[in-house]
Coordinates of C-alpha atoms and ligand atoms in Angstrom, one line a residue:
X1 CA -0.1 0.1 0.0
X2 CA 2.6 2.5 -0.7
X3 CA 2.4 6.2 -0.6
X4 CA 3.4 7.6 -3.4
X5 CA 2.9 11.5 -2.9
X6 CA 2.3 13.2 0.1
X7 CA 1.5 17.0 0.7
X8 CA 1.0 18.2 4.3
X9 CA -0.1 21.8 5.4
X10 CA -0.3 23.3 8.6
X11 CA 0.7 20.6 11.0
X12 CA 2.9 21.8 14.0
X13 CA 6.3 23.5 12.3
X14 CA 5.2 22.4 8.4
X15 CA 3.6 24.9 7.1
X16 CA 3.1 23.2 3.1
X17 CA 5.5 20.5 2.2
X18 CA 4.8 18.3 -0.9
X19 CA 7.6 15.2 -1.9
X20 CA 7.0 11.6 -3.7
X21 CA 8.4 9.6 -1.0
X22 CA 10.0 6.0 -1.8
X23 CA 7.9 2.7 -2.3
X24 CA 10.5 1.2 0.4
X25 CA 12.8 3.2 2.7
X26 CA 12.3 7.0 3.1
X27 CA 15.2 8.3 5.8
X28 CA 14.0 11.8 7.4
X29 CA 17.2 13.2 9.3
X30 CA 17.5 16.6 10.3
X31 CA 18.6 18.3 14.0
X32 CA 15.9 18.5 17.1
X33 CA 13.4 20.5 16.7
X34 CA 13.0 20.3 12.6
X35 CA 10.1 18.7 11.8
X36 CA 10.9 15.0 11.4
X37 CA 8.4 13.5 14.3
X38 CA 6.1 15.8 12.7
X39 CA 6.3 14.8 9.3
X40 CA 5.4 11.1 10.9
X41 CA 2.7 12.2 12.8
X42 CA 1.1 13.3 9.0
X43 CA 1.1 10.1 7.3
X44 CA -0.5 9.0 10.4
X45 CA -2.8 11.6 10.3
X46 CA -3.5 10.4 7.1
X47 CA -4.3 6.7 8.0
X48 CA -6.3 7.9 11.7
X49 CA -6.9 11.5 11.1
X50 CA -5.0 12.3 14.6
X51 CA -1.3 12.1 15.9
X52 CA 0.1 9.4 18.0
X53 CA 1.2 12.4 19.9
X54 CA -1.5 13.9 21.2
X55 CA -5.2 13.4 21.3
X56 CA -6.2 17.1 21.1
X57 CA -5.9 17.9 17.4
X58 CA -5.3 21.8 18.7
X59 CA -1.9 21.0 19.9
X60 CA -1.1 19.8 16.0
X61 CA -2.4 21.9 14.0
X62 CA 0.2 25.3 13.4
X63 CA -0.4 27.3 15.8
X64 CA -2.9 30.4 14.8
X65 CA -4.4 28.4 12.0
X66 CA -7.3 26.8 12.0
X67 CA -6.7 23.9 9.9
X68 CA -4.9 20.9 8.8
X69 CA -4.5 18.6 5.4
X70 CA -2.8 15.9 4.3
X71 CA -3.2 15.0 1.0
X72 CA -2.0 11.9 -0.6
X73 CA -2.0 9.7 -4.3
X74 CA -1.9 6.3 -2.9
X75 CA -1.2 2.8 -4.4
X76 CA -4.5 0.9 -2.1
X77 CA -3.9 -2.4 -4.2
X78 CA -0.7 -2.9 -4.8
X79 CA -1.4 -3.1 -8.4
X80 CA 0.3 0.5 -9.6
X81 CA -2.9 2.7 -10.0
X82 CA -2.8 5.3 -8.0
X83 CA -5.6 6.6 -6.3
X84 CA -6.3 10.1 -4.3
X85 CA -6.3 10.1 -0.7
X86 CA -7.0 13.2 1.8
X87 CA -7.6 14.1 5.2
X88 CA -8.5 17.5 6.7
X89 CA -9.4 18.4 10.4
X90 CA -10.6 21.8 11.5
X91 CA -10.2 23.0 15.0
X92 CA -14.1 23.4 14.7
X93 CA -14.0 19.7 14.9
X94 CA -14.6 19.2 11.2
X95 CA -12.8 16.0 9.8
X96 CA -13.1 14.9 5.7
X97 CA -12.1 12.0 4.7
X98 CA -12.1 11.7 0.7
X99 CA -11.1 8.6 -0.9
X100 CA -11.0 8.7 -4.6
X101 CA -13.3 11.3 -4.7
X102 CA -16.1 9.7 -2.1
X103 CA -16.4 10.6 1.8
X104 CA -15.1 7.6 3.7
X105 CA -15.5 7.0 7.4
X106 CA -12.4 6.4 9.8
X107 CA -12.5 2.4 9.6
X108 CA -12.6 2.0 6.1
X109 CA -9.7 4.7 6.2
X110 CA -8.2 2.7 8.4
X111 CA -8.6 -0.3 6.5
X112 CA -7.0 1.3 3.3
X113 CA -3.6 2.8 5.4
X114 CA -2.7 -0.2 7.7
X115 CA -0.1 2.0 10.0
X116 CA 2.6 0.2 12.4
X117 CA 4.4 2.9 14.4
X118 CA 7.4 2.1 16.7
X119 CA 8.6 5.2 18.6
X120 CA 9.8 5.6 22.4
X121 CA 6.1 5.4 23.3
X122 CA 5.9 1.7 22.2
X123 CA 7.4 0.7 25.3
X124 CA 4.2 0.6 26.7
X125 CA 3.2 -2.2 24.5
X126 CA 5.8 -4.3 27.6
X127 CA 5.2 -1.4 30.2
X128 CA 1.7 0.2 29.7
X129 CA -1.6 -1.2 30.6
X130 CA -3.8 -3.9 29.0
X131 CA -5.3 -1.6 27.2
X132 CA -2.0 -1.2 25.4
X133 CA -1.2 -4.7 24.9
X134 CA -5.8 -5.1 23.4
X135 CA -4.8 -2.2 21.0
X136 CA -2.2 -4.0 19.5
X137 CA -4.0 -7.6 19.2
X138 CA -7.2 -5.6 17.9
X139 CA -5.3 -4.0 15.0
X140 CA -4.7 -7.4 14.0
X141 CA -7.8 -8.8 14.3
X142 CA -9.6 -5.4 12.8
X143 CA -6.8 -6.2 9.6
X144 CA -7.7 -9.8 9.2
X145 CA -11.7 -10.7 10.1
X146 CA -13.8 -8.0 8.5
X147 CA -16.4 -8.5 11.1
X148 CA -14.3 -7.8 13.7
X149 CA -15.5 -4.3 13.9
X150 CA -19.3 -4.8 14.0
X151 CA -18.9 -7.4 17.0
X152 CA -16.9 -5.5 18.6
X153 CA -19.3 -1.7 18.7
X154 CA -21.9 -4.3 19.2
X155 CA -20.2 -5.9 22.5
X156 CA -19.5 -2.3 23.4
X157 CA -23.2 -1.6 23.5
X158 CA -23.9 -4.6 25.4
X159 CA -21.2 -3.5 27.8
X160 CA -22.4 -0.1 28.3
X161 CA -25.8 -0.9 28.8
X162 CA -25.1 -4.1 31.4
X163 CA -22.6 -0.9 33.4
X164 CA -25.2 1.6 33.6
X165 CA -28.1 -1.2 35.1
X166 CA -25.2 -2.2 38.0
X167 CA -24.6 1.3 38.5
X168 CA -28.0 1.7 39.8
X169 CA -27.2 -0.9 42.3
X170 CA -29.9 -2.8 41.6
X171 CA -30.6 -5.3 38.7
X172 CA -33.8 -7.1 37.6
X173 CA -32.6 -10.9 37.0
X174 CA -34.6 -11.5 34.0
X175 CA -33.3 -8.3 32.3
X176 CA -29.5 -9.6 33.8
X177 CA -30.2 -12.8 31.8
X178 CA -31.3 -11.4 28.6
X179 CA -27.8 -9.0 28.5
X180 CA -26.0 -11.3 29.9
X181 CA -26.6 -14.2 27.4
X182 CA -25.7 -11.1 24.3
X183 CA -22.9 -10.1 26.5
X184 CA -21.7 -14.1 26.4
X185 CA -22.2 -14.2 22.7
X186 CA -20.1 -11.6 21.9
X187 CA -17.5 -11.8 24.4
X188 CA -17.0 -15.6 23.0
X189 CA -16.6 -15.0 19.1
X190 CA -14.2 -12.0 19.7
X191 CA -12.5 -14.0 22.1
X192 CA -12.0 -17.2 19.5
X193 CA -10.8 -14.3 17.1
X194 CA -8.1 -12.5 19.4
X195 CA -7.1 -16.2 20.1
X196 CA -6.5 -17.4 16.4
X197 CA -4.7 -14.1 15.9
X198 CA -2.1 -14.7 18.3
X199 CA -1.6 -18.2 17.8
X200 CA -1.4 -17.2 13.9
X201 CA 1.3 -14.0 15.2
X202 CA 3.5 -16.4 17.3
X203 CA 5.6 -18.1 14.5
X204 CA 6.0 -15.1 12.7
X205 CA 7.1 -13.5 15.8
X206 CA 9.3 -15.9 16.9
X207 CA 11.5 -15.9 13.6
X208 CA 11.8 -12.3 13.5
X209 CA 13.3 -12.2 17.1
X210 CA 15.7 -14.6 16.7
X211 CA 16.9 -12.3 13.5
X212 CA 17.2 -9.3 15.0
X213 CA 18.1 -10.5 18.9
X214 CA 19.4 -14.0 18.3
X215 CA 17.9 -16.7 21.4
X216 CA 16.2 -14.5 23.6
X217 CA 13.6 -16.7 25.1
X218 CA 10.5 -15.1 25.1
X219 CA 7.0 -16.3 25.5
X220 CA 3.5 -14.7 24.3
X221 CA 0.1 -15.7 26.8
X222 CA -3.4 -14.6 25.7
X223 CA -5.4 -13.7 28.3
X224 CA -9.0 -13.8 27.4
X225 CA -10.3 -11.8 30.5
X226 CA -11.9 -14.4 32.1
X227 CA -10.7 -17.6 33.6
X228 CA -11.6 -19.7 30.3
X229 CA -11.8 -23.1 32.3
X230 CA -15.1 -22.2 33.5
X231 CA -18.5 -20.9 31.6
X232 CA -18.9 -17.6 31.3
X233 CA -22.4 -17.0 32.8
X234 CA -21.5 -18.9 35.7
X235 CA -18.6 -16.5 36.7
X236 CA -21.1 -13.6 35.4
X237 CA -23.4 -14.7 38.3
X238 CA -20.6 -15.2 41.1
X239 CA -19.5 -11.6 40.5
X240 CA -22.4 -10.0 40.0
X241 CA -22.3 -8.6 44.0
X242 CA -19.2 -7.1 43.6
X243 CA -19.9 -6.4 40.3
X244 CA -22.7 -4.1 41.6
X245 CA -20.9 -2.4 44.5
X246 CA -18.6 -1.3 41.6
X247 CA -21.1 -0.4 39.2
X248 CA -18.9 -2.1 36.2
X249 CA -18.3 -5.5 34.6
X250 CA -15.1 -7.1 36.0
X251 CA -14.8 -9.7 33.3
X252 CA -14.8 -10.3 29.7
X253 CA -12.8 -9.5 27.0
X254 CA -12.8 -6.1 27.8
X255 CA -10.0 -7.3 30.1
X256 CA -8.2 -9.6 28.0
X257 CA -4.6 -8.7 27.5
X258 CA -1.0 -10.5 26.3
X259 CA 1.4 -11.3 29.0
X260 CA 4.4 -11.5 27.3
X261 CA 7.4 -13.0 29.6
X262 CA 11.1 -13.4 29.1
X263 CA 12.2 -16.5 31.4
X264 CA 9.1 -17.0 32.9
X265 CA 9.3 -13.5 34.8
X266 CA 7.5 -9.9 32.6
X267 CA 9.6 -9.0 30.0
X268 CA 9.0 -5.2 31.5
X269 CA 10.5 -6.1 34.4
X270 CA 13.6 -8.4 33.2
X271 CA 14.7 -6.9 30.1
X272 CA 17.1 -4.0 29.0
X273 CA 15.7 -0.8 26.8
X274 CA 17.9 -2.3 24.2
X275 CA 16.4 -5.7 24.3
X276 CA 12.8 -4.0 24.9
X277 CA 13.0 -2.0 21.9
X278 CA 13.6 -5.1 19.8
X279 CA 11.1 -7.0 21.2
X280 CA 7.9 -4.2 21.2
X281 CA 9.7 -4.2 17.1
X282 CA 9.6 -7.6 16.6
X283 CA 5.8 -7.8 17.9
X284 CA 5.4 -4.9 15.7
X285 CA 7.1 -6.2 12.5
X286 CA 5.4 -9.9 12.9
X287 CA 2.1 -8.1 12.5
X288 CA 3.4 -6.6 9.0
X289 CA 4.5 -10.1 8.1
X290 CA 1.4 -11.8 9.0
X291 CA -0.8 -8.8 7.5
X292 CA 1.3 -9.4 4.5
X293 CA 0.6 -13.4 4.6
X294 CA -2.9 -12.6 4.7
X295 CA -3.6 -9.8 2.1
X296 CA -1.0 -9.7 0.2
X297 CA -0.8 -6.1 1.1
X298 CA 2.2 -4.1 2.6
X299 CA 2.2 -2.0 5.9
X300 CA 3.6 1.8 6.2
X301 CA 5.9 1.9 9.2
X302 CA 6.7 5.1 10.8
X303 CA 10.1 4.3 13.0
X304 CA 11.0 7.2 15.0
X305 CA 14.1 7.7 15.9
X306 CA 15.4 4.4 15.1
X307 CA 19.2 4.0 16.3
X308 CA 17.9 5.2 19.8
X309 CA 18.3 2.6 21.9
X310 CA 20.0 0.3 19.6
X311 CA 23.8 -0.2 19.1
X312 CA 25.2 -0.2 15.9
X313 CA 25.3 -4.0 15.4
X314 CA 20.8 -4.1 16.3
X315 CA 20.5 -1.2 14.4
X316 CA 22.0 -2.5 11.2
X317 CA 19.5 -6.3 11.8
X318 CA 16.5 -4.0 12.3
X319 CA 17.6 -2.1 8.8
X320 CA 18.7 -5.5 7.2
X321 CA 14.8 -7.3 8.4
X322 CA 13.3 -4.0 6.6
X323 CA 15.3 -4.3 3.9
X324 CA 13.8 -8.2 3.4
X325 CA 9.6 -7.2 3.9
X326 CA 8.1 -5.1 1.3
X327 CA 6.6 -2.9 3.6
X328 CA 7.0 1.0 3.0
X329 CA 9.0 3.1 5.8
X330 CA 9.7 6.3 7.2
X331 CA 12.1 6.5 9.6
X332 CA 13.6 9.9 11.3
X333 CA 17.2 10.0 13.1
X334 CA 19.3 13.0 14.0
X335 CA 22.5 11.7 11.3
X336 CA 21.9 10.1 8.3
X337 CA 25.5 8.9 8.3
X338 CA 23.9 6.4 11.2
X339 CA 21.7 4.9 8.4
X340 CA 23.2 5.0 5.8
X341 CA 25.8 2.0 4.8
X342 CA 22.9 -0.8 5.8
X343 CA 21.4 -1.0 2.8
X344 CA 22.0 -2.9 -0.3
X345 CA 22.7 -0.9 -3.8
X346 CA 19.2 -2.3 -5.2
X347 CA 16.8 -0.8 -2.0
X348 CA 15.0 1.9 -3.3
X349 CA 16.1 4.4 -0.3
X350 CA 15.5 8.1 -0.4
X351 CA 16.7 10.8 2.3
X352 CA 14.9 13.5 2.8
X353 CA 17.0 16.8 5.0
X354 CA 14.6 18.3 7.1
X355 CA 15.1 22.3 8.4
X356 CA 12.5 24.4 10.2
X357 CA 10.0 22.4 8.9
X358 CA 11.1 22.7 5.5
X359 CA 11.9 19.1 3.0
X360 CA 14.5 18.5 0.8
X361 CA 15.4 15.2 -1.1
X362 CA 19.3 14.8 -0.7
X363 CA 19.7 11.5 -2.5
Ligands
ATP1 N1 1.3 23.6 16.8 C1 2.7 24.0 16.5 N2 2.4 25.1 15.8 C2 3.9 25.2 15.3 N3 5.0 24.6 15.8 C3 4.9 23.8 16.3 C4 3.7 23.1 16.8 N4 3.6 22.0 17.7 C5 5.2 21.9 18.0 N5 5.9 23.0 17.1 C6 6.9 22.7 16.9 O1 7.6 21.8 15.4 C7 8.4 21.7 16.0 C8 9.1 20.1 15.2 O2 9.3 19.5 16.2 P1 9.5 17.8 16.1 O3 9.1 17.1 17.4 O4 8.5 17.7 14.9 O5 10.7 17.9 15.5 P2 11.9 16.2 15.5 O6 12.6 16.8 14.6 O7 11.5 15.3 15.6 O8 13.0 16.8 17.1 P3 14.0 15.9 17.7 O9 15.0 15.5 17.1 O10 14.0 16.7 18.9 O11 12.8 14.5 18.2 C9 9.3 22.2 17.2 O12 10.3 22.9 17.1 C10 8.5 22.3 18.0 O13 8.6 23.4 19.0
MG2 MG1 11.8 13.7 16.9

């Protein structure tokens, strides 16, 4: 799904930038504060209408401007046919997404632009709350199971209804049974999709981890959000008095997690910074590899400051791996020398220098 041309307007310190990225590897380099991360944010904005650094759009739009716009031509089907995709968003809250002359919604956009982000916040995948890991799992399920998004929305509606009844502190047993039946039906469908996805992901992850780190032993274990050895209806009934006290449902897919362990100990506690970066990267690269195997499409990887936390040997392995995939990569670094010697001569690598929000292709 390469982005073949990109035009960014009014995002942070980028007033207006237009360029034609390489279908494969793009190195964006420049001094601190020059706009490297902003350029990655702009691609993220194109794929998801929002930043990865802030939840508040007013911080993303250039100060004293009212609207941000990213326009592109993308090879959506990977067959060389370019189609226009544009996303604009205003301070008044208006978001417009246009693809090939039509308005599309956010989930259509997300499936059109399969994005993967690797930056310092991606450590959260190991160190953060289960919610971050659920997002990771659901990225994969969303892109591999077309019914997932409807199921997830339906489940969330039932969960909200059940929780608002619990908040009243009393719940009619007949009504509860009706909601619980729906809850269980969606919970089981969502869980089997998530389980299946993680099982498919494991071999890709192990292979990539071996290439990137060598024989570091890491295990992935999916946790559904309840004790799956017991029927969910029994557990919901058992937890009812606690749920009534708390005013929310304490078990179910909304509590799912992915346990990542090294030698039986939480990877967050055990691994060094560099090892964490490589494990998180292996997880995200495995998603891209599986996505490609299932859909024959490539992802767009945004990799902010690739060399940070990594020694030269591991930076090289990381680049070698990226080179072997067919993903389109936007990689930032301060010093282009740190990444320049790692590529084979026939790999399409483009270098862009950014200075005060102005971008120039250097080679
Ligand atoms: N809303 C905004 N309007 C205008 N400029 C902004 C806005 N938000 C941030 N900036 C400025 O945009 C510049 C680009 O920041 P960015 O984080 O992209 O730099 P960077 O090249 O990634 O730097 P580093 O190497 O330190 O990570 C900074 O100078 C910042 O002060
Ligand atoms: Mg930056």
